[in-house]
Each structure stands twice: as structure tokens, then as C-alpha cells.
Short mmCIF file of C-alpha atoms in Angstrom, two decimals:
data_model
loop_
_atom_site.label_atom_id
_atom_site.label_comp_id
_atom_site.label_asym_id
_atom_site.label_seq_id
_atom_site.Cartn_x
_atom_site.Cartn_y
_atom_site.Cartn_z
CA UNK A 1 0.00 0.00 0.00
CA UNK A 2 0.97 3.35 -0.72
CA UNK A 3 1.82 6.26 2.26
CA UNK A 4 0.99 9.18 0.25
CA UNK A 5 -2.01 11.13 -1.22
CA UNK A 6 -2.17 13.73 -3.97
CA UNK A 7 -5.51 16.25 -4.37
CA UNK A 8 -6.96 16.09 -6.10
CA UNK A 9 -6.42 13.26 -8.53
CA UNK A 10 -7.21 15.02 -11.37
CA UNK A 11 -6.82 18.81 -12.18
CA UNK A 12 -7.68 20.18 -15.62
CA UNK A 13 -7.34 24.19 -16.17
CA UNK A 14 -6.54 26.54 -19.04
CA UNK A 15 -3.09 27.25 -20.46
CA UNK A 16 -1.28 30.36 -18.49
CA UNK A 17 -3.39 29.55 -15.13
CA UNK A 18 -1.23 28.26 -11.90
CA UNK A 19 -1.33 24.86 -11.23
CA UNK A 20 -1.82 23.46 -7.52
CA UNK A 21 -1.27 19.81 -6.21
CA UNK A 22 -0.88 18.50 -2.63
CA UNK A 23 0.48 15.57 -1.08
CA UNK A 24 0.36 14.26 2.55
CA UNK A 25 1.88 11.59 4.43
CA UNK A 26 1.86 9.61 7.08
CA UNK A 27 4.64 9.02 9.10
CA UNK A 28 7.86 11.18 9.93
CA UNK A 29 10.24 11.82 6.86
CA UNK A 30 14.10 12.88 5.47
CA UNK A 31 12.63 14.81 2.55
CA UNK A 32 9.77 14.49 0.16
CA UNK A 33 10.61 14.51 -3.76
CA UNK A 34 8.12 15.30 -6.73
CA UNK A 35 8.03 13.41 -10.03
CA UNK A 36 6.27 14.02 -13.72
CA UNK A 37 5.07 11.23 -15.71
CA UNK A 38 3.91 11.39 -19.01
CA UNK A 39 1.96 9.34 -20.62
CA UNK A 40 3.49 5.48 -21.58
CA UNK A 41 7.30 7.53 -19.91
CA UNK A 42 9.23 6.96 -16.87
CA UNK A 43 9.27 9.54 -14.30
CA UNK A 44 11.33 12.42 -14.33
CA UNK A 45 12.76 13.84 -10.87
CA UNK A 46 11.29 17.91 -10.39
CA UNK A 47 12.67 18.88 -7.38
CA UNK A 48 13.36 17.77 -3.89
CA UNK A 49 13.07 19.13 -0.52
CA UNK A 50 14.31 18.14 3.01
CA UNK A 51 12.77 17.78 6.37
CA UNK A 52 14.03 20.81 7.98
CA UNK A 53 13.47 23.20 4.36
CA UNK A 54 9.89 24.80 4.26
CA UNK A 55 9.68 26.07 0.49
CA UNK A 56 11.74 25.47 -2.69
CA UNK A 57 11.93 27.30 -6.16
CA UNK A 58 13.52 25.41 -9.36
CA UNK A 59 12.31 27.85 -12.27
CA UNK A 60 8.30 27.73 -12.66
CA UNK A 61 8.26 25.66 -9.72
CA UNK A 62 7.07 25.97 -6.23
CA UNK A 63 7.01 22.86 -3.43
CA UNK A 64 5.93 23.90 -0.24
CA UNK A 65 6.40 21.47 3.48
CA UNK A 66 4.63 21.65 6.38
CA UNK A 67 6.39 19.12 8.52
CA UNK A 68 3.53 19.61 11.44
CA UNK A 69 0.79 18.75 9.24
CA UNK A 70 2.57 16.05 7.19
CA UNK A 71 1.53 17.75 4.17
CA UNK A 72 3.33 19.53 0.70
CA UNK A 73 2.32 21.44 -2.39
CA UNK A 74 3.65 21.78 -5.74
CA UNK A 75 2.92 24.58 -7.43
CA UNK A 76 3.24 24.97 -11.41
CA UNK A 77 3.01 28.87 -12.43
CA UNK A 78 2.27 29.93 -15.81
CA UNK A 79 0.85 26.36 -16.99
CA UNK A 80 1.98 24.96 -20.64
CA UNK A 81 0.62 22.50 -22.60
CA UNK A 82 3.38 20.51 -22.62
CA UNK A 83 2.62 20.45 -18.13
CA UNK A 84 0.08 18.06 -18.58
CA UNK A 85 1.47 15.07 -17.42
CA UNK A 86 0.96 13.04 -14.17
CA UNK A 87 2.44 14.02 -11.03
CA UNK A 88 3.69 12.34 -7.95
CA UNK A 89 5.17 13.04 -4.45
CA UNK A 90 7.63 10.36 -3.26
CA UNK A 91 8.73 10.22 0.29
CA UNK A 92 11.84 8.13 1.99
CA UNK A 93 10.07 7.12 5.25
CA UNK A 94 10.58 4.44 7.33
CA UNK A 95 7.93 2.35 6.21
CA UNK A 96 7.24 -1.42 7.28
CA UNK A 97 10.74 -1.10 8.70
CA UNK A 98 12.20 -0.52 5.83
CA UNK A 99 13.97 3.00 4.17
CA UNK A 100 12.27 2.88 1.01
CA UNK A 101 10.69 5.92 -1.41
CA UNK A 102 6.65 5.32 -1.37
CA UNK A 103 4.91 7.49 -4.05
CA UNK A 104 1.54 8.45 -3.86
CA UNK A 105 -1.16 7.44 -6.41
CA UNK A 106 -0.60 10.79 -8.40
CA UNK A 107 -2.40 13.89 -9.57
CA UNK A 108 -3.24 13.71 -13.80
CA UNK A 109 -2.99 17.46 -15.08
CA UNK A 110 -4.29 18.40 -18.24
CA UNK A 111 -3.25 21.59 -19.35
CA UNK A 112 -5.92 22.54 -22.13
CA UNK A 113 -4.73 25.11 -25.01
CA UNK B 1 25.03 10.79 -21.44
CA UNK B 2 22.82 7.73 -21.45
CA UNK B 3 20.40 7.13 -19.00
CA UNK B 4 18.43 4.45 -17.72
CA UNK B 5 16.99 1.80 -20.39
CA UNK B 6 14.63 -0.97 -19.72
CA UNK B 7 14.05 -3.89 -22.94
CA UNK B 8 11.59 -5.45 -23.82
CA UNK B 9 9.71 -2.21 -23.84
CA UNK B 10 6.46 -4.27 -24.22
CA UNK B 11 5.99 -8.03 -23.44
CA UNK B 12 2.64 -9.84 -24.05
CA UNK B 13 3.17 -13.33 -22.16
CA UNK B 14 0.59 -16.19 -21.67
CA UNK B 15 -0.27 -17.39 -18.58
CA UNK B 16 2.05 -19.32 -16.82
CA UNK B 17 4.99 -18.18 -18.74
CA UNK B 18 8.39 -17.22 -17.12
CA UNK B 19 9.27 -13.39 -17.92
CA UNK B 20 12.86 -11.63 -17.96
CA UNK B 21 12.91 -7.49 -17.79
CA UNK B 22 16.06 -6.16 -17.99
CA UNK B 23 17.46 -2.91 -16.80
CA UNK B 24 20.85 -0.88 -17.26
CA UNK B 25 21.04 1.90 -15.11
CA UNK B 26 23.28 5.00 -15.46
CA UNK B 27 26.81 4.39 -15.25
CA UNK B 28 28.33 4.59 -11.89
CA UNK B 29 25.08 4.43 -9.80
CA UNK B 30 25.75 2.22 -6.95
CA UNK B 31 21.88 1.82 -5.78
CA UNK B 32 18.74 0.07 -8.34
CA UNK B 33 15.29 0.09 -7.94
CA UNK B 34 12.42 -1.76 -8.96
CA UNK B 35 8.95 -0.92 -8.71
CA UNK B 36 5.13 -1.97 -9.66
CA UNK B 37 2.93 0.78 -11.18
CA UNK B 38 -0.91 -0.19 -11.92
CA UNK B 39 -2.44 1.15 -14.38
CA UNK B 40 -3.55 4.71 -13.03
CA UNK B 41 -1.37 4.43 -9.67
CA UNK B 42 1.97 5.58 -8.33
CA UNK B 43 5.08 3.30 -8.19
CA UNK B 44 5.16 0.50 -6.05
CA UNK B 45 8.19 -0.50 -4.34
CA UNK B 46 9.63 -3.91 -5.36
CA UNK B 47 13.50 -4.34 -4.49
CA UNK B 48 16.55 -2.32 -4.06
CA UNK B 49 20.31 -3.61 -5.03
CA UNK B 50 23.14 -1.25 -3.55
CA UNK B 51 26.01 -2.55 -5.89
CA UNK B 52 25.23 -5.88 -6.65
CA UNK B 53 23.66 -7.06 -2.93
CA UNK B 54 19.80 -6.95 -2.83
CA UNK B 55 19.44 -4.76 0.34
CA UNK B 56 15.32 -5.11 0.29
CA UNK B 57 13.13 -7.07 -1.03
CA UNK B 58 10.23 -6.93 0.76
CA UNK B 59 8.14 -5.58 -1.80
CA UNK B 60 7.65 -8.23 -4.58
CA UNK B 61 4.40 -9.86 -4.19
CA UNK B 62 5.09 -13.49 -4.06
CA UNK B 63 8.23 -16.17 -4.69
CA UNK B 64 7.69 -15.75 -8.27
CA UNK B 65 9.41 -12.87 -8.30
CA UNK B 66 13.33 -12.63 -8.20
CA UNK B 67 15.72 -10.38 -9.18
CA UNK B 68 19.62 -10.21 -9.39
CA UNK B 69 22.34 -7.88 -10.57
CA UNK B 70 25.08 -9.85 -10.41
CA UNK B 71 27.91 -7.64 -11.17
CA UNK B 72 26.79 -4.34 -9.40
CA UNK B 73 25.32 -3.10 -12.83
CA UNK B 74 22.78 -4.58 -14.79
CA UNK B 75 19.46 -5.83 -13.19
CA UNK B 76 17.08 -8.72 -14.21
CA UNK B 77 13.34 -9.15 -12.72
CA UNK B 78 12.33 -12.23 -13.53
CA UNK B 79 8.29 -13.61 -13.09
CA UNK B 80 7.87 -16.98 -13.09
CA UNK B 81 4.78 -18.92 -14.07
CA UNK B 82 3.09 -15.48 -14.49
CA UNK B 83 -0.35 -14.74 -13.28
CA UNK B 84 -2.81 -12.25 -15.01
CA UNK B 85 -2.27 -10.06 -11.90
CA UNK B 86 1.50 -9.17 -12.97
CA UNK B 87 -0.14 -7.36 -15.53
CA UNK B 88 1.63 -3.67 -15.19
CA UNK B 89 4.53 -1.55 -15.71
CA UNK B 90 7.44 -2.44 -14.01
CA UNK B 91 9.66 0.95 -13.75
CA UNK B 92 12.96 1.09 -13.01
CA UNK B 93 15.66 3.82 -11.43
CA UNK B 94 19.21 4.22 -10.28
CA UNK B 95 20.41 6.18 -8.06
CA UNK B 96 24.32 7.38 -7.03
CA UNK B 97 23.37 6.25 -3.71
CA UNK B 98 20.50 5.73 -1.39
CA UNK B 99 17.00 7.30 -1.76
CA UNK B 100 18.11 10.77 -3.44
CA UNK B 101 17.12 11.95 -6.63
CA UNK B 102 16.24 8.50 -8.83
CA UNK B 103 16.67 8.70 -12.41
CA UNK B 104 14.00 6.61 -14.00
CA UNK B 105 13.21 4.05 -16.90
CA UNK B 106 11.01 4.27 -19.77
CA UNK B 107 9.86 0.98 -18.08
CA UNK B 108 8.44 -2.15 -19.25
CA UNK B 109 4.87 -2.93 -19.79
CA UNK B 110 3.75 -6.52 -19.04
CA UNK B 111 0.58 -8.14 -20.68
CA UNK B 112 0.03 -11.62 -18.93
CA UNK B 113 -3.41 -12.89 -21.02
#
């Protein structure tokens, strides 16, 4: 089973509007990572940020952590068409007694033209 | 540089038939991943080599499953006597080390029928 959740699982807005997904968790973490998929693709690393970091910028990026409520946020600014993709938070939590990365079940974005 | 390829990119086997995926990571990255994605769902966590000793594998699903890098490079999951449930893509990443950024896989989609 799978530690994360993304909302909402599907997102679809209009090219040039700002993007927003969340993630939460469920136990204690070392940092929390974001991946794109598209469609029939592997998935491509976005950005990552640690435990003790509360925002991050990597161009039209923004990921957000709130440690206290086990929760982050990506946000995309200025959507393109070539956004839409699926997105997932991964976190490296001790899970099952194990270190292992557990993704979420993803957010599908559709950025419409 | 080259990353991370995964052959066959598709494989349609019939039930009961034993399945080989291969995987050569990036050059130089000491830790390999496997993992499960269902159609529509994050990555699941299979296994995880650090050079060529399987650190965890407490994520494949049954004793049909069994994978091996042998020489701290490339990777082989191998299904026996596959089961209509395999069915999925099975994705997989290298890493320099640990649970840092993972470079991913096209990945390789499985059809048991």
C-alpha cells in the first residue's frame, strides 16, 4: 500500500493559469521529492526538498512542506501544454521497517490550449 | 550521457509463462530500484540492489518474483509462471546512492493474457 495522497487526482485548467497539487503523508520523513510522468514515460525527478526546508523554487516551480501537518504542495506557475502530465510526491520514510521511497497514487494534469 | 533503459519495452506473455525485464542503469550508480505501477497508480516499491547485494526485497508480491544484478550493474526481474495479476509496468531507477534523486526508466509494460 501506498503512504501518500495527492488532491486532487485530477486537475484540468486553461493554459497560463497556476497549477496546484498536494500531497500528505503519514509518518515522519528525510525529505519528500516530486516526479512528472507522461503518458506510456518513466518519471522524471522535479525537485526535492528536506525535512528541515519549508519552500523550494527550481524555475516555474514551487514545493511547499509543512512538517507539522505532514503535508506539501507543488505549485506549477504559468501552466503549458506541454505540463500536462501526471504528477507524484515520493517520500523516503521508514515504512514497514524498511527505508524505502513510497509514491503516492498521483495527480493527472491536463493543461488545455 | 545515457540514462536508464529498460528492454523489452512491451511483453505480451501467456499465462504461466516465465518473464525476464532487464534494466541498465546510469553508469556509476551504486543503488537500483524496482517498482510496480498499476495502471492509473503511483510506483510501487519492489526491491533495491546497492552494488550488486539486494538490500530489500520486501516488496515483490510473491516467490515468483526474483531479481539479481550480479555484477553491481545490470538488473534482471524475472516472473515466473506469471499470473494475469502481474499485468503492469514495471519501472525502473538508479540512483548514485541511497534514496536521493532517482533517475528513472522508460519501463516495461507486461501483458500476462
Amino acid at each position: 500500500s501506498q503512504q501518500g495522497e495527492e488532491d486532487p487526482q485530477a486537475l484540468s485548467i486553461q493554459e497560463g493559469e497556476n497549477a496546484t497539487m498536494n500531497c500528505s503523508y503519514k509518518t515522519s520523513i528525510n525529505n519528500l521529492q516530486w516526479y512528472r510522468q507522461n503518458s506510456g514515460r518513466g518519471l522524471v525527478h522535479l525537485i526535492l526538498i528536506r525535512s528541515n526546508e519549508r519552500e523550494k523554487h527550481s524555475g516555474r516551480l514551487r514545493v511547499t512542506l509543512d512538517t507539522s501537518k505532514k503535508s506539501s504542495s507543488l505549485l506549477i506557475t504559468a501552466s503549458r501544454a506541454a505540463d500536462t502530465a501526471s504528477y507524484f510526491c515520493a517520500t523516503d520514510a521508514e515504512y514497514q521497517g524498511a527505508q524505502k521511497l513510497v509514491f503516492g497514487q498521483g495527480t493527472r494534469l491536463t493543461i488545455n490550449p | 550521457g545515457a540514462g536508464v533503459s529498460q528492454s523489452p519495452r512491451y511483453k505480451v506473455a501467456k499465462r504461466g509463462q516465465d518473464v525476464a525485464l532487464r534494466c541498465d542503469p546510469i553508469s556509476g550508480h551504486v543503488s537500483l530500484f524496482w517498482y510496480q505501477q498499476a495502471l492509473g497508480q503511483g510506483p510501487e516499491f519492489l526491491t533495491y540492489f546497492q552494488n550488486e547485494a539486494q538490500l530489500d526485497k520486501s516488496g515483490l508480491p510473491s516467490d515468483r518474483f526474483f531479481a539479481e544484478r550480479p555484477e553491481g550493474s545490470v538488473s534482471t526481474l524475472k516472473i515466473q509462471r506469471t499470473q494475469q495479476e502481474d499485468s503492469a509496468v514495471y519501472l525502473c531507477a538508479s540512483s548514485l546512492g541511497g534514496l536521493e534523486t532517482q533517475y528513472f526508466g522508460p519501463g516495461t509494460r507486461l501483458l500476462v493474457l
